[in-house]
Structure formats: C-alpha cells, structure tokens
Amino acid sequence: MSLLINPINIEDIKSNEYLLVGLHSFSHSINHILTMDELLALIKTNNKVFLLINHLIDNEKLELLNNILNTLSQKNLYGLLFEDYAVLNLTLKHNYQINLYLASKNSITSSSLINHSDSLILGALVSNDLSLEELILLLNNTRKKTLIHAYGYQLIYYSKRPVISNYQKTFHLPQSKNYEIKRKDNCYSLIEEKGYSYLYSDKIFNSINYLNELPADFYLINSYLVDEDIFNRDLEVFRQQLTCELDDHYSLYQLVNPNYYKVKHHE
Amino acid sequence: MNKVELLSPAGSLEKIKWAIHYGADAIYIGGEMFSLRANAINFKLEEIEEAVMLCHAHNVKLYVALNIVFHDQDVKELDEYLLALAKIKIDAIIISDVYAIKRARELIPEIDVHVSTQASILNREAALYYQSLGATRVVLAREASLNTIKDIIDHTNLEVEVFIHGAMCSSFSGRCTLSNNMTNRDANHGGCSQVCRFDFELLADKKNITAEYPFSLAAKDLMMAEYINELIAAGVHSLKIEGRMRSIYYIAMVVGTYRKIIDYYLSNDDLIRLQRCANREAVPQFLKSIPDEQAAYYNGRMEISNQDFLGIILDYDPKTQLMKIEERNAFEIGTAVTIFSAKNKPFDFIINELLDEDLNPITRANHPHQIIYIKTPKPVQKRDIMHLKIT
C-alpha cells in the first residue's frame, strides 16, 4: 500500500511515495501538467512517476499521442494511467514497452474488467462510483494492481462544450475568473479550459476513515483545487494512517462526501 | 453508396409497431437487465422474444442495449442473460463495458456486438481496439465531427453508427457523474436524473453573476436532418434516433420524417416538424463545429411547448370518407390540420365537421383519448397522425 500523490509542490514527495503528473494537451484535473521535456527530465531522476493521460483523444491528436508513447517506451516511467483506449491500441500495435493502467473515468467498476484486461495492463484506477461494499468486493477480487481515489475534489462533469463562454455570450456578461455554480448552498468549481469544461464535487472526497477496509495497492491523493494548507494537513494524516501512527482524534474527520460509497443504482 | 439503416428507439411493443410502420430498418430496446434507462419500461425476456418475432416478420432488426458499466454483482448474471438473448435470436447487443464485450464474443459469437456511445469513441485507434475485441459496429461519441466520422469509416472495418436526432448529454456520455454526486443516483447504472438540465447560480470570485435566466449545463437537442446526405456519402452505416422513453407521436414523426429524407428529399416542413415534435429546439451540435451559445439551453428562454399532436387515426371508411380518431390534444371545427402518414405525402385541411363516438355532431373535441369521427378530403390509414397544420 502506497500513496500516489499529485502534490502542490513536487519536492514535498517523500522517497517511498509515488508521484502523479500530467502531460500538456492530454491531461486535466491535476496539478503539474508538464511538457514532454519536463516529463523526461523528471523520470530520469525519479523512478516512481505515474503519468495520467485522461483526455478523450481527438482523431487529430493521434499522431502526437503516438510520438509520445514511442518516446516513453522503455523509459523509466513507472506507470501510465489512460482514459482513452487509443493509448492501449497504439501501444499494442507498435509493441511499446510501457506499464499501462486502466483509468477510464466511471467505467472501472468490476474486478472482471480488470482481471481480463490485456496482459499489457498492470492494473487499474477504480471508479469511485461504487458502494463501499462493492469497492471492497472489487479490491478483494482483483488480481492486478489497484489504485483508488483516496483524496481530492472529484471530476463530475467533463464536456467538450465551453459552457461558461456560451452563457457569457448569451447574456453579455463580462469575463471573470474562479467560476463556481451553486445549488442549494452547495458550490461546485467550474473550469473552462481550451474549449473543454470541467465541474468538480462541492466537497473534498476523503476516504481516510475507510483506508483500513480498502486493500488497494495505491491510494491516489490529488491536490488539484485544494488550498495548500488544507492539503498539507490532510496529506500528513494519510501518511500517518499508512504508518499506523494515526491518533484517535483524526477519526473526528468527517470528510467523505456522503454521496460517495453509497450511490443508488436504480430508483 | 451503401444502404443506410434508420435505427429507431422503442420503449414498448406498441412503440415497436409504430417504428416499423413509419419505416425503421432496425429498432433498439432495453432489457430488464443492464439497461441505462432504468426509468423506461424495459422489456422482459419473453417480450424481447415477441419483439424479435415482430421485427423479423417485417424484415427489421432488433438490438438490445446492455449499456451500463458492470459491477461485480452484475457480472454474475451476465452469462445467463447473454445466452438467453442469443437463444431468442436478437440481431445485436449494444454494450460499452469491455469485459462484457469480450464475454459476449466468447459466449455468443453469432450475435453482433455494437459498442455503445457510452464508450465515447472519438478516434480511429480506439475504434480499432474495439474491432480487435470482435465488435462489429461502433456508435460514435456525439462529439465526433464529420471529418472524424469519415476517418473512422475509412480506417476500420467496422460499421459506424451515428446519432442523428434527439436529446444530447451535455457531458461526454458515460463520463458524467453529476447525477451520482448531486442526487445519489448512478448515471452509468441506469439512474441518470438529468442534473445537466437543473438551474444553477453562476458565481465568479464568489459573487453571483447569474443573468436573467439561471445558468444551466443543458444542451439543445440534436438534429442532423440537413446533413443526412453527407453522412450517407461518408459511409455511415446506421443513423440512430435517441429516445427509448419517447412517445409514439415522437417516434412516428421523427422516424417518418427521416425515412422520407433518406428515401426522397428534405423539405422545410420536415425541419419544422422535427423541431416541434419534442418541444425542444434542435441543432446539428458537433458535426461541423464546436457548439456555441446557440446550442446551449437556458430554461425559460427558449422552451417551446405545443399541443401539435391532435390524434391517432384508428380507422378509415372510404364509403363515408370518415376517419376514426383517438384524440390527444383538443381541437375544434375550423382547426387547420395536417395528416402525417408513413405511406403517403402529408396533406392539410380545415375541419368542417366533427362527430362524437355515436356520430352526433359536436363543435369541439376536448378530452384526451376521446373517439372522434372527421370527414377527410383524402383517404387516410390506420396509424396516420393528425397534427396542427405547421404555419
């Protein structure tokens, strides 16, 4: 069991921890979205780096994606988490040597899917949209490596529509920044970037109280949109929990968004 | 040029009959298990068997959607269900879950596998991956442009299916958990509560900047009527209409109109009819460009509510020239109406005489499902639709 961290400051990562970063044009919803040169420099000195490629990939970007995979083949990248099956197909087609992990948002929901995935795939980032019982069952039944979302704002809407710009244009509103949408006293961060729109959960998802029940190989801690002080405080709690140094008072944290781990499947 | 398939949704056996009558080449339904429309009236196995027989008797194909993402407890029941579907000889299953696709190819190789739009396929390499799993068709993401559609057709051996009409997800389909997060219902497991159509306040730097109508993530509906020829020329195999929960009126109007567009031509009346039959504006969405503010929906500003649908023709007597109608919305003597038919060109007339069920003269038909007789200037057929004349 290890922490996989997308930190606020890369230098804060400890030697026994894994680092999650993104790549320009192919990643969203994390900090540290790097250029290819920056990524290559990073993995030269750090052999515990996961790369997240979580954009759905337009046809026009396939050539660039192929070049990236070619460059990363046989490099010192610990793992590549991917959303779009184009990554897997190109890797298979060209026999690239990359450690792949499934990370299709929302759809990694059964141990069968992970266990029967291509042999190139070493594991999967499991969806959060499972009940606690389902998640425990999946983790116990999975024979490949498992990663779970343990901390951070959760992406709940991903669109190719510039929804803020469209509203501003319709009603002639001035440009601003730091957008949120609000309903029933809950505020959700809404970010528009390069024509895409992303909406995040109102609360930080935090599974600290459940870690002992969730036998995953990696716990993903994502600092994206989290205030630095809060993130550093909470990261320390996770570190202590993994080393069994957690004091009782941390059980007072009630940080799990109540809608997680108990979603209803049918009405 | 290939013969393109017109693919209709249906939420009941009765709707299947309407879809067949109005010219669908294929129909897709949801079974009681593993379907994303938990609120629809989904089909029991024996009903699917009846649907297969009905469709095949009319040379129409029947596809069954199993398009949830599978959880461990679902997987336990998957094999048995796949075998049961194969036994009753459905033509294809629609799936997005990669394990379910693999299992279907192993267990029931005689049944085609269509990869659901929930898989969000936007490029040829992803399509080729599904081809390598044995899928025969991909239903592309609704975000795919015409160039992407062409490229995938040109570089794969897959049949390509494209949505041409109906409601749009605002998010990438299958990548949205608004419903899970805000209403505690799993969108990818049949419980979507359409949060994207909710009203919100928009805040900038914590300050409410909401304009005269609330902020919404909602998109207008999709309508590709003007681009059908381009899609056919690109080699699209199947043109799909969204809406397993829609009414028989919607199925008749939309399937009937697209049948006419595919087989003959597009008229301005067709465009208006398609715009009006769902009470929501419709645009081509991503086919030629990224949707701008004209493709967004803000409640109250642009909703169109109408009572166009006046009745269903149940029978016609050529001797008396009286058609028997089951009313849906009120009409009266003097109302200008159109008869929309699967077989004949639409025609208009003004109602001069109304008779009730006992053939007594009346001036107004007020009650939904009331039986009414009207004299028509031209013959009509069972399952023709009477709607308000489009002006």
XYZ file of C-alpha atoms in Angstrom:
658
model
C 0.000 0.000 0.000
C 1.495 3.255 -1.161
C 0.463 6.822 -1.632
C 0.265 8.085 -5.196
C 0.297 11.842 -4.885
C -0.390 14.713 -7.201
C 1.109 17.289 -4.868
C 1.126 21.046 -4.742
C 4.932 21.019 -4.597
C 6.758 18.113 -6.208
C 9.646 18.450 -3.775
C 7.290 17.593 -0.888
C 7.037 13.984 -2.067
C 8.910 11.508 0.116
C 11.123 8.766 -1.220
C 8.633 5.989 -0.502
C 5.798 7.830 -2.246
C 4.727 7.827 -5.892
C 4.200 10.984 -7.926
C 1.349 11.621 -10.362
C 1.780 14.197 -13.131
C 0.058 15.131 -16.374
C 1.127 15.996 -19.899
C 0.269 19.078 -21.937
C -2.726 18.574 -24.240
C -3.501 15.166 -22.786
C -4.244 15.696 -19.096
C -6.666 17.639 -16.948
C -7.876 17.904 -13.368
C -4.435 17.614 -11.769
C -1.554 19.910 -10.893
C 1.813 19.626 -12.653
C 0.803 19.205 -16.268
C 4.259 19.003 -17.845
C 5.821 19.349 -21.264
C 7.377 16.229 -22.725
C 10.863 17.561 -21.973
C 9.923 18.251 -18.362
C 8.469 14.774 -18.018
C 11.580 13.119 -19.476
C 13.782 15.128 -17.131
C 11.619 14.152 -14.162
C 11.635 10.418 -14.848
C 15.402 10.483 -15.273
C 15.722 11.248 -11.575
C 12.566 9.717 -10.137
C 11.575 6.122 -10.825
C 8.216 6.386 -9.074
C 6.352 8.604 -11.530
C 2.905 7.838 -12.893
C 1.650 9.805 -15.901
C -2.074 10.487 -16.251
C -3.443 10.771 -19.804
C -7.093 11.369 -19.068
C -8.354 13.366 -22.023
C -10.581 11.649 -24.530
C -8.430 11.916 -27.608
C -9.497 13.597 -30.810
C -8.519 11.915 -34.054
C -6.299 14.876 -34.896
C -4.111 14.213 -31.851
C -3.350 10.571 -32.624
C -0.047 11.272 -34.341
C 1.173 13.349 -31.419
C -0.014 10.684 -28.986
C 1.846 8.020 -30.929
C 5.042 10.083 -30.814
C 4.666 10.480 -27.067
C 4.141 6.768 -26.494
C 7.100 5.992 -28.735
C 9.271 8.367 -26.706
C 8.079 6.921 -23.402
C 8.653 3.321 -24.476
C 11.394 1.678 -22.456
C 11.856 4.808 -20.391
C 11.856 4.954 -16.653
C 8.133 5.763 -16.322
C 6.597 3.699 -13.523
C 3.114 3.712 -14.990
C 0.806 5.373 -17.468
C -2.826 5.775 -16.453
C -5.036 6.139 -19.521
C -8.627 7.081 -20.204
C -8.890 6.506 -23.966
C -8.398 3.046 -25.482
C -6.390 4.647 -28.299
C -3.456 4.555 -25.850
C -3.760 0.796 -25.468
C -4.257 0.167 -29.174
C -1.202 2.198 -30.188
C 0.889 0.515 -27.505
C -0.181 -2.926 -28.705
C 0.216 -2.041 -32.384
C 3.760 -0.734 -32.018
C 4.812 -3.026 -29.202
C 5.765 -0.113 -26.960
C 7.166 -1.098 -23.581
C 5.059 0.969 -21.193
C 3.409 -0.063 -17.932
C -0.241 0.675 -18.589
C -3.027 1.159 -16.069
C -6.714 1.495 -16.961
C -8.196 4.759 -15.794
C -11.397 5.206 -17.779
C -13.439 7.522 -15.641
C -16.506 5.866 -14.085
C -16.165 2.624 -16.001
C -13.662 0.667 -13.925
C -16.337 -0.912 -11.786
C -15.737 -4.668 -11.821
C -12.881 -6.981 -10.956
C -13.697 -8.956 -14.120
C -12.905 -5.945 -16.283
C -9.519 -5.516 -14.627
C -8.622 -9.212 -14.374
C -9.488 -9.870 -18.016
C -7.815 -6.769 -19.395
C -4.952 -7.122 -21.843
C -1.768 -8.583 -20.402
C -0.009 -5.264 -21.011
C -2.255 -3.703 -18.406
C -0.800 -3.985 -14.945
C -3.722 -2.567 -13.013
C -6.481 -0.001 -12.855
C -7.653 3.168 -11.185
C -11.014 2.088 -9.839
C -14.124 4.243 -10.204
C -15.417 5.995 -7.125
C -18.998 5.440 -8.115
C -19.393 2.212 -6.211
C -20.844 1.489 -2.824
C -18.316 0.739 -0.101
C -19.303 -2.937 -0.161
C -18.873 -3.080 -3.948
C -15.492 -1.398 -3.757
C -14.246 -3.805 -1.088
C -15.516 -6.750 -3.144
C -13.797 -5.445 -6.273
C -10.487 -4.871 -4.483
C -10.566 -8.332 -2.944
C -11.414 -9.999 -6.263
C -8.872 -8.172 -8.404
C -5.634 -9.964 -9.277
C -3.901 -6.951 -10.859
C -2.746 -3.804 -9.125
C -5.452 -1.472 -7.906
C -5.443 2.260 -7.420
C -8.298 4.077 -5.714
C -9.205 7.722 -5.392
C -8.481 8.451 -1.759
C -8.454 12.223 -1.556
C -9.334 15.255 -3.623
C -12.079 17.033 -5.492
C -13.779 14.631 -7.868
C -14.429 15.427 -11.511
C -18.179 15.050 -12.008
C -18.698 16.607 -15.454
C -16.383 16.619 -18.471
C -17.587 18.300 -21.630
C -16.349 19.475 -24.982
C -18.647 22.488 -24.661
C -17.372 25.879 -23.477
C -20.287 26.266 -21.080
C -19.119 29.429 -19.314
C -18.286 31.291 -22.531
C -21.604 30.277 -24.051
C -23.522 31.675 -21.077
C -21.470 34.864 -21.068
C -22.043 35.393 -24.772
C -25.776 34.755 -24.465
C -26.259 37.269 -21.671
C -23.357 39.625 -22.493
C -21.571 39.069 -19.194
C -18.006 40.276 -18.625
C -15.153 37.788 -18.406
C -14.112 36.833 -14.913
C -12.262 34.010 -13.221
C -12.734 31.419 -10.488
C -16.166 30.263 -11.510
C -18.476 28.146 -9.437
C -22.054 27.036 -9.844
C -24.312 26.980 -6.826
C -27.379 24.967 -5.948
C -28.964 24.546 -2.522
C -25.980 26.137 -0.759
C -23.537 23.764 -2.448
C -20.869 25.332 -4.651
C -19.080 23.402 -7.374
C -15.922 24.660 -9.091
C -16.444 25.038 -12.843
C -13.388 25.401 -15.034
C -13.299 26.112 -18.750
C -10.002 25.433 -20.452
C -9.208 25.300 -24.158
C -12.861 24.775 -25.042
C -13.464 21.985 -22.553
C -15.464 22.374 -19.340
C -14.906 20.561 -16.065
C -17.054 20.554 -12.942
C -15.840 19.257 -9.604
C -17.528 17.929 -6.466
C -18.547 20.504 -3.883
C -16.621 18.775 -1.111
C -13.212 17.192 -0.966
C -13.606 13.447 -1.184
C -11.608 11.855 1.609
C -11.549 8.147 2.350
C -9.276 8.353 5.385
C -11.826 6.688 7.644
C -12.122 3.720 5.282
C -8.484 3.069 4.343
C -8.209 0.061 6.616
C -11.104 -1.579 4.804
C -9.819 -0.827 1.321
C -6.902 -3.060 0.351
C -5.689 -1.129 -2.697
C -2.086 -1.015 -3.885
C -2.120 2.756 -4.378
C -4.160 5.483 -2.730
C -4.450 8.486 -5.031
C -4.147 11.839 -3.252
C -4.938 14.742 -5.570
C -4.198 18.323 -4.567
C -5.995 19.896 -7.537
C -8.076 22.912 -6.385
C -7.283 22.217 -2.706
C -5.827 25.022 -0.584
C -2.188 24.363 0.209
C -2.582 24.451 3.993
C -5.509 22.076 3.951
C -3.782 19.740 1.530
C -0.596 19.567 3.528
C -2.524 18.920 6.734
C -4.601 16.143 5.159
C -1.657 14.566 3.343
C 0.094 14.246 6.672
C -2.944 12.423 8.057
C -2.738 9.900 5.232
C 0.963 9.414 5.825
C 0.339 8.736 9.490
C -2.534 6.404 8.713
C -0.348 4.305 6.417
C 2.354 4.054 9.043
C -0.198 3.317 11.769
C 0.700 6.475 13.626
C -2.732 7.994 13.361
C -4.069 9.365 16.602
C -7.647 8.705 17.523
C -8.645 12.284 17.127
C -8.297 12.025 13.368
C -11.326 9.797 13.330
C -13.214 13.003 14.029
C -12.624 13.963 10.415
C -15.918 13.578 8.615
C -14.655 14.421 5.186
C -16.212 11.819 2.979
C -18.782 13.330 0.698
C -21.902 11.456 1.805
C -22.877 10.698 -1.767
C -19.799 8.575 -2.314
C -19.682 4.896 -1.445
C -23.465 4.602 -1.409
C -24.738 5.610 -4.848
C -28.078 4.120 -5.753
C -28.084 2.123 -8.928
C -31.746 2.182 -9.750
C -34.727 4.037 -8.432
C -23.268 4.140 -51.811
C -24.332 1.798 -49.002
C -27.945 1.420 -47.984
C -28.101 3.293 -44.747
C -30.022 1.922 -41.783
C -32.583 4.054 -39.954
C -32.448 2.972 -36.307
C -35.340 3.826 -34.016
C -35.707 3.608 -30.259
C -38.687 1.867 -28.700
C -39.777 1.574 -25.094
C -42.638 -0.884 -25.589
C -44.041 -3.403 -28.051
C -46.615 -0.836 -29.126
C -43.835 1.651 -29.928
C -42.030 -1.029 -31.933
C -45.154 -1.356 -34.080
C -45.158 2.396 -34.682
C -41.449 2.449 -35.502
C -41.889 -0.379 -38.005
C -44.921 1.281 -39.537
C -43.056 4.563 -40.007
C -40.109 2.952 -41.730
C -37.403 1.982 -39.238
C -34.898 -0.540 -40.594
C -33.815 -1.507 -37.105
C -35.008 -0.904 -33.552
C -33.165 -0.815 -30.254
C -34.673 -1.555 -26.887
C -33.556 -2.056 -23.293
C -33.994 -5.307 -21.460
C -34.925 -5.512 -17.796
C -31.287 -6.149 -17.007
C -28.261 -3.963 -17.663
C -30.026 -1.120 -19.476
C -29.182 2.532 -18.885
C -32.772 3.707 -18.912
C -33.925 2.357 -15.562
C -36.975 4.607 -15.696
C -38.090 3.344 -19.088
C -40.488 0.439 -19.390
C -37.850 -2.126 -20.198
C -38.580 -5.441 -21.847
C -38.817 -8.797 -20.095
C -37.148 -11.693 -21.948
C -40.468 -13.026 -23.229
C -41.329 -9.550 -24.502
C -37.957 -9.330 -26.255
C -38.742 -12.648 -27.912
C -42.082 -11.253 -29.074
C -40.308 -8.105 -30.273
C -37.815 -10.196 -32.258
C -40.619 -12.082 -33.981
C -42.490 -8.877 -34.721
C -39.411 -7.141 -36.132
C -38.175 -10.099 -38.153
C -41.637 -10.583 -39.668
C -41.181 -7.103 -41.136
C -37.521 -7.579 -42.076
C -36.485 -5.188 -39.300
C -33.527 -5.865 -36.988
C -33.735 -5.733 -33.203
C -30.852 -4.650 -30.976
C -30.809 -4.858 -27.184
C -28.902 -2.356 -25.050
C -26.830 -3.713 -22.182
C -25.053 -0.426 -21.804
C -24.478 0.003 -18.072
C -20.997 -0.218 -16.627
C -20.943 -3.628 -14.963
C -20.270 -4.057 -11.262
C -19.103 -7.338 -9.761
C -22.625 -8.456 -8.832
C -23.873 -7.685 -12.371
C -21.172 -9.828 -13.906
C -22.560 -12.890 -12.105
C -25.777 -12.623 -14.114
C -24.238 -11.583 -17.418
C -23.529 -15.003 -18.951
C -27.010 -16.334 -18.404
C -28.569 -13.204 -19.870
C -26.322 -13.209 -22.931
C -27.181 -16.835 -23.637
C -30.880 -16.123 -23.231
C -30.687 -13.206 -25.681
C -28.838 -15.332 -28.220
C -31.434 -18.062 -27.890
C -34.240 -15.727 -28.877
C -32.168 -14.541 -31.846
C -31.811 -10.837 -31.329
C -29.613 -9.257 -34.008
C -27.105 -7.412 -31.837
C -26.327 -6.241 -28.361
C -25.218 -2.693 -27.575
C -22.500 -2.634 -24.885
C -19.752 -0.341 -23.674
C -18.171 -2.423 -20.896
C -15.022 -4.046 -22.283
C -15.374 -7.187 -20.174
C -18.995 -7.614 -21.294
C -17.912 -7.236 -24.919
C -15.260 -9.923 -24.501
C -17.704 -12.232 -22.748
C -20.319 -11.736 -25.457
C -17.819 -12.636 -28.180
C -16.823 -15.776 -26.289
C -20.301 -16.958 -25.393
C -22.500 -15.821 -28.272
C -20.263 -15.172 -31.302
C -23.269 -15.436 -33.588
C -24.694 -12.195 -32.162
C -23.215 -8.899 -33.360
C -21.693 -6.552 -30.800
C -22.250 -2.813 -31.160
C -20.097 -0.617 -28.931
C -22.330 1.896 -27.183
C -21.844 5.643 -27.392
C -21.090 5.382 -23.659
C -17.594 4.275 -24.728
C -17.021 7.832 -26.067
C -15.184 6.744 -29.225
C -13.665 9.823 -30.861
C -10.733 8.406 -32.809
C -9.812 5.544 -35.131
C -7.360 3.884 -32.735
C -9.995 3.475 -30.040
C -12.365 2.150 -32.700
C -9.702 -0.304 -33.864
C -9.250 -1.519 -30.305
C -12.943 -2.401 -30.117
C -12.654 -4.010 -33.546
C -9.848 -6.184 -32.188
C -12.217 -7.352 -29.456
C -14.652 -8.544 -32.105
C -17.106 -5.662 -32.124
C -18.912 -5.310 -35.439
C -20.140 -1.755 -35.036
C -19.250 1.370 -33.078
C -21.747 4.004 -32.042
C -19.554 7.088 -32.089
C -19.490 9.729 -29.398
C -21.878 12.542 -30.227
C -18.855 14.856 -30.088
C -17.430 13.307 -33.285
C -17.121 15.706 -36.218
C -17.907 14.750 -39.801
C -14.163 14.501 -40.536
C -13.684 12.115 -37.610
C -16.659 10.040 -38.698
C -15.209 9.758 -42.221
C -11.760 8.891 -40.939
C -13.028 6.106 -38.699
C -15.079 4.661 -41.560
C -12.064 4.828 -43.886
C -9.590 3.249 -41.463
C -11.579 0.447 -39.857
C -13.705 -2.487 -40.957
C -16.405 -1.505 -38.541
C -19.927 -0.418 -39.246
C -20.281 3.128 -37.955
C -23.460 4.306 -36.287
C -24.137 7.981 -35.671
C -26.818 9.711 -33.645
C -28.881 11.981 -35.883
C -31.693 13.149 -33.633
C -32.745 13.502 -30.028
C -31.601 14.630 -26.630
C -27.914 15.279 -26.009
C -25.788 14.657 -22.973
C -24.018 17.881 -22.112
C -21.012 15.957 -20.852
C -19.287 13.203 -22.780
C -21.775 10.345 -22.447
C -20.511 7.849 -19.921
C -18.138 10.358 -18.343
C -20.710 12.212 -16.269
C -21.414 11.670 -12.598
C -23.453 14.792 -11.898
C -26.359 12.576 -11.043
C -24.300 10.401 -8.709
C -22.904 13.410 -6.907
C -25.949 15.646 -6.640
C -28.845 13.191 -6.462
C -27.182 9.994 -5.279
C -28.261 8.106 -8.398
C -25.737 6.324 -10.589
C -25.937 7.734 -14.114
C -23.903 4.903 -15.566
C -26.030 2.276 -13.921
C -29.442 3.375 -15.100
C -30.225 6.210 -12.723
C -29.428 9.454 -14.595
C -31.523 12.253 -13.107
C -30.579 14.795 -15.806
C -28.841 17.191 -13.448
C -27.427 18.947 -16.518
C -30.903 20.413 -17.013
C -31.114 21.798 -13.483
C -30.881 25.543 -12.870
C -27.839 26.908 -11.048
C -26.479 30.231 -9.932
C -23.212 31.146 -11.610
C -20.621 32.670 -9.287
C -17.444 34.468 -10.289
C -14.972 35.076 -7.474
C -17.780 34.079 -5.057
C -20.087 36.790 -6.476
C -23.413 35.792 -8.041
C -23.361 36.878 -11.700
C -26.419 34.926 -12.829
C -28.186 36.716 -15.677
C -31.906 36.988 -16.443
C -32.156 33.203 -16.776
C -30.355 30.789 -14.497
C -27.154 29.099 -15.551
C -27.553 25.588 -16.913
C -25.261 22.987 -18.429
C -28.062 21.801 -20.713
C -27.691 21.443 -24.443
C -30.331 21.766 -27.076
C -31.345 18.570 -28.801
C -29.554 17.124 -31.796
C -30.963 17.346 -35.315
C -28.959 16.272 -38.386
C -31.793 16.452 -40.943
C -29.874 18.824 -43.202
C -26.762 16.637 -43.198
C -28.213 13.200 -43.913
C -26.826 13.150 -47.457
C -23.330 13.998 -46.183
C -23.484 11.263 -43.562
C -24.617 8.709 -46.127
C -21.904 9.857 -48.539
C -19.322 9.461 -45.778
C -20.324 5.814 -45.482
C -22.220 5.870 -42.207
C -23.969 2.547 -41.834
C -26.654 3.433 -39.342
C -28.487 6.649 -38.461
C -29.689 6.493 -34.884
C -32.566 8.308 -33.225
C -32.342 8.857 -29.471
C -35.281 8.310 -27.139
C -36.360 4.964 -25.737
C -38.649 6.839 -23.356
C -40.285 8.989 -26.025
C -43.945 8.885 -27.118
C -45.488 7.182 -30.138
C -46.048 10.672 -31.574
C -42.330 11.390 -31.410
C -41.466 8.018 -32.934
C -43.971 8.454 -35.754
C -42.928 11.998 -36.583
C -39.179 11.553 -36.284
C -38.863 8.111 -37.861
C -41.369 9.019 -40.570
C -39.657 12.290 -41.391
C -36.142 10.812 -41.537
C -37.456 7.903 -43.643
C -38.700 10.468 -46.125
C -35.443 12.447 -46.008
C -33.370 9.314 -46.619
C -35.583 7.962 -49.399
C -36.673 11.171 -51.120
C -35.856 14.710 -50.107
C -35.812 17.252 -47.286
C -38.425 19.997 -47.176
C -38.798 22.981 -44.912
C -41.903 21.381 -43.384
C -39.736 18.419 -42.358
C -37.389 20.695 -40.454
C -40.234 22.438 -38.663
C -41.934 19.132 -37.862
C -38.710 17.753 -36.348
C -38.169 20.940 -34.363
C -41.661 20.907 -32.903
C -42.283 17.272 -32.071
C -40.136 17.211 -28.914
C -40.877 20.676 -27.531
C -37.171 21.457 -27.552
C -35.013 23.225 -30.084
C -32.601 21.044 -32.014
C -29.295 21.843 -33.763
C -26.515 19.840 -35.502
C -24.266 20.050 -32.418
C -20.678 18.823 -33.064
C -20.936 17.695 -36.697
C -19.369 20.806 -38.246
C -18.082 22.834 -35.289
C -17.919 23.066 -31.515
C -21.380 24.019 -30.212
C -21.570 27.710 -29.350
C -24.126 29.631 -27.319
C -26.785 28.840 -29.934
C -26.594 25.185 -28.901
C -27.000 25.851 -25.177
C -30.295 25.748 -23.343
C -31.240 28.130 -20.564
C -34.644 27.328 -19.095
C -37.491 29.710 -19.702
C -35.770 31.472 -22.550
C -36.247 29.074 -25.386
C -38.544 26.230 -24.334
C -41.259 25.630 -26.897
C -44.365 23.983 -25.541
C -47.022 22.973 -28.037
C -50.101 20.828 -28.378
C -49.483 19.971 -32.030
C -50.320 16.300 -31.616
C -54.093 16.110 -32.087
C -54.818 12.444 -32.566
C -54.113 8.982 -33.935
C -56.075 7.630 -36.873
C -57.582 4.305 -35.847
C -59.615 3.544 -38.951
C -60.985 4.956 -42.210
C -64.167 4.226 -44.111
C -63.755 5.040 -47.829
C -67.528 4.992 -48.364
C -68.322 7.719 -45.862
C -64.809 9.296 -46.024
C -64.888 9.367 -42.233
C -61.728 8.737 -40.291
C -61.912 7.467 -36.721
C -59.501 9.329 -34.428
C -58.358 8.868 -30.859
C -57.799 12.401 -29.573
C -54.628 13.553 -27.833
C -54.962 17.362 -27.677
C -58.091 19.494 -28.083
C -59.270 20.745 -31.487
C -62.483 22.154 -32.924
C -64.372 22.971 -36.081
C -62.239 25.404 -38.055
C -58.904 23.974 -36.889
C -56.358 23.656 -39.725
C -54.737 20.222 -39.501
C -52.197 18.022 -41.273
C -52.387 14.287 -41.749
C -48.895 12.807 -41.442
C -48.601 9.334 -42.902
C -45.949 6.670 -43.203
C -47.070 5.814 -46.713
C -48.457 8.982 -48.289
C -47.480 12.604 -48.686
C -48.773 14.775 -45.819
C -51.874 16.808 -46.613
C -53.694 19.687 -44.923
C -57.355 20.501 -44.486
C -59.658 22.512 -42.262
C -62.037 20.603 -40.023
C -65.589 21.418 -41.118
C -67.482 18.791 -39.207
C -66.867 16.842 -36.001
C -68.777 13.780 -34.851
C -68.555 12.079 -31.481
C -68.307 8.332 -30.908
C -72.055 7.938 -31.554
C -71.821 10.086 -34.696
C -73.563 13.048 -33.055
C -72.323 16.453 -34.253
C -70.096 18.350 -31.821
C -68.164 21.595 -32.161
C -65.065 20.773 -30.121
C -63.103 17.666 -29.105
C -61.952 18.302 -25.563
C -60.964 15.035 -23.968
C -57.759 13.068 -24.490
C -58.499 9.547 -25.768
C -62.000 10.628 -26.863
C -63.103 8.875 -30.069
C -63.983 11.341 -32.822
C -65.031 10.992 -36.470
C -63.960 13.545 -39.087
C -64.580 13.667 -42.817
C -61.318 13.950 -44.757
C -60.701 15.159 -48.312
C -58.274 12.279 -48.976
C -58.047 8.657 -47.793
C -56.062 8.001 -44.624
C -54.665 4.889 -42.964
C -54.529 3.355 -39.535
C -51.554 4.809 -37.575
C -51.557 8.068 -39.538
C -51.110 11.073 -37.232
C -53.217 14.235 -37.200
C -51.341 17.304 -36.022
C -51.892 21.050 -36.160
C -51.014 22.486 -39.556
C -47.493 23.890 -39.495
C -47.560 27.584 -40.338
